Short mmCIF file of C-alpha atoms and ligand atoms in Angstrom, two decimals:
data_model
loop_
_atom_site.label_atom_id
_atom_site.label_comp_id
_atom_site.label_asym_id
_atom_site.label_seq_id
_atom_site.Cartn_x
_atom_site.Cartn_y
_atom_site.Cartn_z
CA MET A 313 109.08 103.16 193.77
CA ALA A 314 109.93 106.20 192.04
CA GLY A 315 112.98 104.10 190.36
CA LEU A 316 110.69 102.13 188.65
CA ASN A 317 108.39 104.82 187.56
CA LEU A 318 111.10 106.61 186.37
CA ARG A 319 112.08 103.43 184.30
CA ARG A 320 109.17 102.83 182.98
CA THR A 321 108.64 107.13 181.65
CA LEU A 322 111.85 106.83 180.38
CA PHE A 323 111.59 103.59 178.32
CA GLY A 324 113.00 103.88 175.17
CA GLY A 325 115.76 106.61 176.16
CA SER A 326 115.27 110.40 177.57
CA ASP A 327 117.23 113.68 177.06
CA ILE A 328 119.25 114.13 180.02
CA ALA A 329 121.42 117.42 181.21
CA ILE A 330 124.27 116.85 183.88
CA ASP A 331 125.85 119.68 185.78
CA LEU A 332 129.00 117.55 186.92
CA GLY A 333 130.38 120.02 189.70
CA THR A 334 133.22 120.58 192.78
CA ALA A 335 131.05 119.53 194.91
CA ASN A 336 127.61 118.64 193.57
CA THR A 337 126.38 116.28 190.49
CA LEU A 338 123.06 117.25 189.56
CA ILE A 339 121.30 115.45 186.57
CA TYR A 340 118.00 116.58 184.96
CA VAL A 341 115.70 114.47 182.84
CA LYS A 342 113.81 116.18 179.78
CA GLY A 343 109.56 115.69 181.04
CA ILE A 344 110.59 114.54 184.83
CA GLY A 345 112.90 117.21 186.13
CA VAL A 346 115.96 117.07 188.69
CA VAL A 347 116.57 113.19 189.48
CA VAL A 348 120.04 112.84 190.85
CA ASP A 349 121.42 115.78 193.48
CA GLU A 350 124.32 113.83 195.45
CA PRO A 351 127.84 115.06 196.33
CA THR A 352 130.55 114.53 194.44
CA ILE A 353 132.42 112.04 195.60
CA LEU A 354 133.02 108.38 195.97
CA ALA A 355 134.53 105.47 198.69
CA ILE A 356 136.96 103.28 197.17
CA ASN A 357 138.63 99.97 198.21
CA LYS A 358 142.50 101.22 197.72
CA GLY A 359 143.29 97.32 197.29
CA ASP A 360 141.76 96.75 194.57
CA GLY A 361 140.05 99.48 192.88
CA SER A 362 136.39 98.72 193.71
CA ILE A 363 134.30 101.54 194.01
CA LEU A 364 132.29 101.07 197.62
CA ALA A 365 129.87 103.80 197.82
CA VAL A 366 129.02 107.08 195.50
CA GLY A 367 127.09 110.16 195.93
CA ASN A 368 125.53 110.64 199.92
CA GLU A 369 126.82 107.48 201.12
CA ALA A 370 129.92 108.68 200.50
CA LYS A 371 130.51 111.42 201.37
CA LYS A 372 128.61 110.66 205.06
CA LEU A 373 132.13 108.71 205.55
CA ILE A 374 134.42 112.01 205.66
CA GLY A 375 136.86 111.78 208.55
CA ARG A 376 135.80 108.18 209.83
CA VAL A 377 137.19 105.40 206.93
CA PRO A 378 139.99 102.87 207.55
CA ASP A 379 143.74 103.72 205.68
CA SER A 380 142.82 100.77 202.74
CA ILE A 381 139.27 103.45 201.71
CA GLU A 382 140.11 106.15 199.41
CA LEU A 383 137.66 108.62 199.25
CA VAL A 384 137.82 110.73 196.16
CA LYS A 385 136.62 113.43 194.33
CA PRO A 386 136.83 113.44 191.13
CA LEU A 387 136.71 117.20 190.40
CA ARG A 388 138.88 120.13 191.61
CA ASP A 389 138.19 123.82 191.08
CA GLY A 390 135.16 123.03 188.80
CA VAL A 391 137.30 120.74 186.74
CA ILE A 392 137.76 116.62 186.52
CA SER A 393 141.15 115.72 187.86
CA GLU A 394 140.57 112.28 187.64
CA ILE A 395 138.60 111.61 184.28
CA GLU A 396 138.13 107.73 185.39
CA MET A 397 136.22 108.25 188.47
CA ALA A 398 134.12 111.03 187.20
CA GLU A 399 132.43 109.06 184.64
CA GLU A 400 132.13 106.36 187.29
CA LEU A 401 130.52 108.94 189.52
CA VAL A 402 128.12 109.88 186.45
CA LYS A 403 127.34 106.67 185.17
CA THR A 404 126.34 105.37 188.75
CA LEU A 405 124.27 108.00 189.69
CA LEU A 406 122.48 107.73 186.61
CA SER A 407 121.65 103.87 186.29
CA ARG A 408 120.81 104.26 190.39
CA ALA A 409 118.27 106.93 189.15
CA ILE A 410 116.41 105.52 186.04
CA GLY A 411 117.70 102.16 185.50
CA ARG A 412 119.11 101.39 181.58
CA ALA A 413 116.24 103.08 180.64
CA TYR A 414 118.44 106.38 179.36
CA SER A 415 120.36 104.04 176.53
CA LYS A 416 121.31 106.88 173.73
CA PRO A 417 120.08 110.42 175.18
CA ARG A 418 121.49 113.72 174.21
CA ILE A 419 123.31 114.81 176.80
CA VAL A 420 123.61 118.76 177.38
CA ILE A 421 126.80 118.65 179.80
CA CYS A 422 127.52 122.03 181.56
CA VAL A 423 131.17 123.43 181.76
CA PRO A 424 132.74 126.13 183.87
CA ASN A 425 133.41 129.09 181.51
CA GLY A 426 137.26 129.56 182.38
CA VAL A 427 138.67 125.77 181.10
CA THR A 428 141.18 124.94 178.91
CA SER A 429 140.73 123.02 175.93
CA VAL A 430 142.15 119.62 177.32
CA GLU A 431 139.82 120.06 180.63
CA GLN A 432 136.70 120.79 178.24
CA ARG A 433 137.95 117.62 176.33
CA SER A 434 137.93 115.81 179.65
CA ILE A 435 134.17 116.97 180.33
CA GLU A 436 133.26 116.16 176.59
CA THR A 437 135.07 112.74 177.68
CA ALA A 438 132.83 111.74 180.29
CA ALA A 439 130.00 112.52 179.08
CA HIS A 440 130.31 110.32 175.85
CA ALA A 441 131.11 107.13 178.16
CA THR A 442 127.86 107.14 179.18
CA GLY A 443 126.88 106.06 175.50
CA ALA A 444 124.92 109.21 174.62
CA SER A 445 123.97 109.40 171.06
CA GLU A 446 125.01 113.10 170.58
CA VAL A 447 126.64 115.71 173.45
CA PHE A 448 125.89 119.36 173.81
CA THR A 449 127.78 122.03 175.98
CA ILE A 450 126.65 124.89 177.24
CA GLU A 451 128.52 127.18 180.05
CA GLU A 452 127.43 126.98 183.33
CA PRO A 453 126.87 131.08 183.16
CA MET A 454 124.67 130.34 180.72
CA ALA A 455 122.73 128.12 182.16
CA ALA A 456 122.90 129.95 185.23
CA SER A 457 120.54 133.02 183.68
CA ILE A 458 118.36 130.65 181.75
CA GLY A 459 117.60 128.96 184.88
CA ALA A 460 117.53 131.87 186.43
CA GLY A 461 114.66 133.06 184.75
CA LEU A 462 116.87 136.17 182.86
CA GLN A 463 115.67 137.38 179.10
CA VAL A 464 119.08 136.13 177.71
CA PHE A 465 118.35 136.51 174.43
CA GLU A 466 117.56 140.64 175.14
CA PRO A 467 119.84 143.16 174.35
CA VAL A 468 119.63 144.05 178.16
CA GLY A 469 123.40 143.27 180.43
CA ASN A 470 122.66 140.38 182.38
CA MET A 471 125.16 139.47 185.46
CA VAL A 472 125.58 136.02 186.84
CA ILE A 473 127.16 135.64 189.81
CA ASP A 474 128.21 131.44 190.11
CA ILE A 475 129.71 130.59 193.99
CA GLY A 476 130.21 127.10 194.06
CA GLY A 477 132.26 124.63 195.47
CA GLY A 478 135.34 124.74 193.62
CA THR A 479 134.58 128.34 191.20
CA THR A 480 133.43 131.28 191.26
CA GLU A 481 132.10 132.30 187.96
CA ILE A 482 130.82 136.06 187.21
CA ALA A 483 129.42 137.08 183.96
CA VAL A 484 127.60 139.39 181.78
CA ILE A 485 125.33 138.24 179.24
CA SER A 486 123.23 139.82 176.52
CA MET A 487 121.82 138.53 173.20
CA GLY A 488 122.37 135.19 173.79
CA ASP A 489 126.03 135.29 174.23
CA VAL A 490 128.58 135.54 176.97
CA VAL A 491 130.03 139.35 176.89
CA ASN A 492 132.41 139.13 179.18
CA ALA A 493 133.26 136.29 182.16
CA ASN A 494 135.82 135.70 184.78
CA SER A 495 136.15 133.68 186.60
CA VAL A 496 138.07 132.83 189.68
CA ARG A 497 138.93 129.29 191.16
CA ILE A 498 137.85 129.79 194.19
CA GLY A 499 134.66 128.51 196.51
CA GLY A 500 132.65 127.26 199.13
CA GLU A 501 135.29 124.37 199.66
CA ASP A 502 137.81 126.91 199.93
CA MET A 503 135.97 128.73 203.13
CA THR A 504 135.58 125.40 204.17
CA GLU A 505 139.01 124.71 204.58
CA ARG A 506 139.61 128.09 205.63
CA LEU A 507 137.78 126.95 208.94
CA ILE A 508 140.19 123.75 209.40
CA GLU A 509 142.85 126.60 208.97
CA TYR A 510 141.82 128.52 211.12
CA LEU A 511 140.63 126.16 214.11
CA ARG A 512 144.27 124.23 213.62
CA SER A 513 146.14 127.96 213.72
CA GLU A 514 144.19 129.77 216.18
CA HIS A 515 142.59 126.57 218.71
CA ALA A 516 145.05 124.06 217.86
CA MET A 517 142.08 121.10 217.11
CA LEU A 518 142.07 119.65 214.21
CA ILE A 519 138.73 118.85 213.07
CA ASP A 520 137.61 116.79 209.62
CA GLU A 521 135.80 118.49 206.16
CA GLY A 522 132.07 117.08 207.18
CA ILE A 523 132.69 119.20 210.51
CA ALA A 524 133.93 122.45 209.28
CA GLU A 525 131.35 122.60 205.93
CA SER A 526 128.69 122.18 209.28
CA LEU A 527 130.21 124.90 211.36
CA LYS A 528 130.10 127.12 208.11
CA HIS A 529 126.22 126.09 207.09
CA ALA A 530 125.51 126.78 210.99
CA VAL A 531 127.06 130.16 211.98
CA GLY A 532 128.93 130.96 208.87
CA SER A 533 128.13 134.76 207.21
CA ALA A 534 129.82 137.68 205.15
CA PHE A 535 128.03 140.40 207.13
CA GLN A 536 126.79 141.31 210.70
CA PHE A 537 123.50 139.70 211.47
CA ASP A 538 120.99 139.75 214.27
CA LYS A 539 120.95 137.10 217.07
CA GLU A 540 124.22 136.02 216.15
CA PRO A 541 124.60 132.26 217.61
CA GLN A 542 127.56 130.61 219.78
CA VAL A 543 128.87 127.27 218.23
CA THR A 544 130.46 124.89 220.17
CA VAL A 545 133.04 123.21 217.82
CA THR A 546 134.29 119.45 218.70
CA GLY A 547 137.22 118.22 217.24
CA ARG A 548 141.51 117.25 218.83
CA ASP A 549 143.69 118.92 220.73
CA ILE A 550 146.85 118.91 217.79
CA VAL A 551 149.35 118.85 221.25
CA LYS A 552 147.48 116.44 223.44
CA GLY A 553 145.84 114.25 221.16
CA VAL A 554 142.87 114.01 222.88
CA PRO A 555 139.03 115.37 222.25
CA LYS A 556 138.76 119.26 222.65
CA GLN A 557 135.87 121.93 222.60
CA VAL A 558 135.88 125.08 221.67
CA LEU A 559 133.15 128.21 221.77
CA LEU A 560 133.25 130.20 218.49
CA GLU A 561 131.24 133.76 218.76
CA ALA A 562 129.76 134.13 214.60
CA SER A 563 132.13 136.92 214.68
CA ASP A 564 135.06 135.20 214.82
CA VAL A 565 133.83 132.37 211.71
CA ARG A 566 132.99 135.26 210.17
CA ASP A 567 136.25 136.59 210.31
CA ALA A 568 138.33 133.62 209.20
CA LEU A 569 136.42 133.59 205.71
CA ALA A 570 136.52 136.91 205.07
CA PRO A 571 139.87 136.81 202.80
CA ILE A 572 137.55 134.38 200.11
CA VAL A 573 134.76 136.60 200.02
CA ASN A 574 137.02 139.98 199.31
CA GLU A 575 138.85 137.56 196.82
CA ILE A 576 134.97 136.63 195.33
CA ILE A 577 133.83 140.47 195.78
CA GLU A 578 137.47 141.81 193.85
CA ALA A 579 136.68 138.99 191.04
CA ILE A 580 133.08 141.05 190.71
CA ARG A 581 134.95 144.08 190.87
CA ILE A 582 137.37 143.48 187.97
CA SER A 583 133.95 142.25 185.86
CA LEU A 584 132.08 145.28 186.41
CA SER A 585 134.72 147.12 185.49
CA ARG A 586 135.23 145.43 181.64
CA THR A 587 131.48 145.36 181.32
CA PRO A 588 130.56 148.13 178.66
CA PRO A 589 128.60 150.78 180.62
CA ALA A 590 125.29 150.45 179.08
CA LEU A 591 125.32 147.16 180.53
CA VAL A 592 126.68 148.23 183.78
CA SER A 593 123.67 150.66 183.98
CA ASP A 594 121.43 148.04 182.94
CA ILE A 595 123.14 145.75 185.97
CA ASP A 596 122.57 148.75 188.13
CA LYS A 597 119.13 149.19 187.29
CA ASP A 598 117.97 145.43 187.57
CA GLY A 599 120.57 143.68 190.36
CA ALA A 600 123.01 141.12 189.73
CA TRP A 601 122.01 137.73 190.35
CA LEU A 602 123.59 135.43 192.93
CA THR A 603 123.61 131.59 192.56
CA GLY A 604 125.55 128.33 193.79
CA GLY A 605 125.68 126.98 196.92
CA GLY A 606 128.09 129.09 198.07
CA SER A 607 125.97 132.46 197.54
CA ILE A 608 123.76 130.21 200.36
CA LEU A 609 126.43 131.80 202.92
CA LYS A 610 124.67 133.97 205.33
CA GLN A 611 124.50 138.18 204.52
CA LEU A 612 126.94 137.60 201.42
CA ASP A 613 124.44 139.40 199.21
CA ARG A 614 124.53 142.01 201.66
CA LYS A 615 128.27 142.39 202.00
CA ILE A 616 128.88 142.56 197.81
CA ALA A 617 125.64 145.09 197.39
CA GLU A 618 127.62 147.28 200.25
CA GLU A 619 130.94 146.82 198.98
CA LEU A 620 130.30 147.39 195.32
CA GLY A 621 127.18 149.64 195.23
CA ILE A 622 124.78 147.44 193.01
CA PRO A 623 121.56 145.21 194.20
CA ILE A 624 121.86 141.67 194.56
CA ASN A 625 119.29 139.16 193.81
CA MET A 626 119.43 135.91 194.87
CA THR A 627 117.87 132.45 193.08
CA ASP A 628 115.21 130.55 194.24
CA ASP A 629 116.91 127.70 194.54
CA PRO A 630 120.70 128.03 194.27
CA LEU A 631 122.12 124.16 194.40
CA SER A 632 120.01 123.42 191.32
CA THR A 633 119.99 126.57 188.97
CA VAL A 634 122.94 125.16 186.58
CA VAL A 635 121.19 122.41 186.04
CA VAL A 636 117.44 123.46 185.61
CA GLY A 637 118.98 125.97 183.45
CA SER A 638 120.53 123.28 180.96
CA GLY A 639 117.28 121.20 181.39
CA ILE A 640 115.44 124.25 180.00
CA CYS A 641 117.45 123.82 177.02
CA LEU A 642 116.35 120.69 176.18
CA GLU A 643 112.68 121.14 176.98
CA ARG A 644 112.79 124.28 174.55
CA PHE A 645 116.03 122.38 172.39
CA GLU A 646 114.78 124.57 169.20
CA ASP A 647 114.33 127.87 171.20
CA PHE A 648 118.22 127.94 172.95
CA ARG A 649 120.42 125.42 170.32
CA THR A 650 122.24 128.52 169.72
CA VAL A 651 123.23 128.05 173.37
CA LEU A 652 124.43 124.87 172.74
CA LYS A 653 127.77 123.86 171.36
CA SER A 654 127.60 120.53 169.38
CA SER A 655 130.44 118.31 170.73
CA PRO A 656 131.72 115.58 167.89
CA LYS A 657 131.80 111.70 169.57
CA PRO A 658 135.91 111.32 170.46
CA ASN A 659 137.62 108.36 168.48
N1 ATP B 361 123.97 127.21 203.97
C1 ATP B 361 125.15 126.91 203.40
N2 ATP B 361 126.05 127.76 203.52
C2 ATP B 361 127.07 128.00 203.27
N3 ATP B 361 127.52 127.41 202.31
C3 ATP B 361 126.43 126.63 201.88
C4 ATP B 361 125.49 126.20 202.48
N4 ATP B 361 124.56 125.34 201.58
C5 ATP B 361 126.07 124.71 200.69
N5 ATP B 361 126.88 125.38 200.63
C6 ATP B 361 127.89 125.20 199.74
O1 ATP B 361 127.66 125.20 198.63
C7 ATP B 361 129.42 124.79 197.94
C8 ATP B 361 128.89 123.76 196.87
O2 ATP B 361 127.66 124.83 195.87
P1 ATP B 361 127.55 123.51 194.86
O3 ATP B 361 126.66 122.98 194.56
O4 ATP B 361 126.71 125.35 193.62
O5 ATP B 361 129.17 123.69 193.88
P2 ATP B 361 129.21 122.62 192.51
O6 ATP B 361 128.47 123.06 191.48
O7 ATP B 361 129.70 121.73 192.84
O8 ATP B 361 130.90 123.31 192.43
P3 ATP B 361 131.44 124.39 191.39
O9 ATP B 361 130.60 125.26 190.12
O10 ATP B 361 132.65 125.55 191.70
O11 ATP B 361 132.20 123.41 190.25
C9 ATP B 361 130.10 123.93 198.97
O12 ATP B 361 131.13 124.48 199.23
C10 ATP B 361 128.51 123.77 200.03
O13 ATP B 361 129.51 123.62 201.53
MG1 MG B 362 128.57 124.44 190.05
#
């Protein structure tokens, strides 16, 4: 029972880093590592508002719930849109992983670079609501750079491109600070929506988000690749209401995703154009780092490299880079104190 061991290890409380993402929530416990990695989604009973399922269990219900149940995604475009639901999700996942042993931890919570002060406050409030003794925030691109193992305090330009579910954040980091950042509110979930829309408009077929996401993972790409597969997608015929199957080529899926991929590339181009020349030359030499779940799209690294003429490096585990980077800040708190911002307790 991993949970019990964790509980024992953590007796008396320990420090925690949280990456509350649009698509996935990850929690890192100091001295242990990543203990929670689940989708940011809850199933709610519409009648009495009770929570029926959280995380993986709730995601399995996509496309299968009756009218009496609502699936809630408490983040939109990287920021909290339903604060109470976000708090419930974090509390539930945390207590499921480590019980009540997390009482009064120090919490580091990741915030997207492009958030407004109101959005930032709601993320901090969710962290305080878990019973933290102290809350710090860290900008996601900074956390991603640390998680990718980059030398963030050196006078060298490090470019990190984090393609998440709801946002893409591009940042250039040098000497322990974000030199410039560009955040666009598009990501992997927009790719999934494009596929739903493509099948609706081109094939008069309805598929749900779960099927569209599996299709994207299986055959989605940004650039031609060897032995491109075909895939049969099953959905509902919009006109007749009966089951329908469509055979798609990988190139069909790639064409459907292209507008989103191009928007991401444009955002990177803008970011490069705003970067001081000396730092651009560092990026040209060392390459930019690609992370976030959206970056796993096949051949996306190649497409970006071809379009922008800079080398692209992939991080080892794109889905956990941000939380691992925040976790490193907890492990080596004094070394990384300057990249953390203290958040006062709300009244
Ligand atoms: N193999 C894959 N191919 C394409 N996309 C993938 C793959 N695996 C995961 N993704 C996508 O990655 C996205 C989730 O990435 P991630 O967990 O980094 O987002 P997030 O941190 O929750 O979101 P954000 O940072 O925008 O708030 C989802 O849209 C998911 O479909
Ligand atoms: Mg993210």
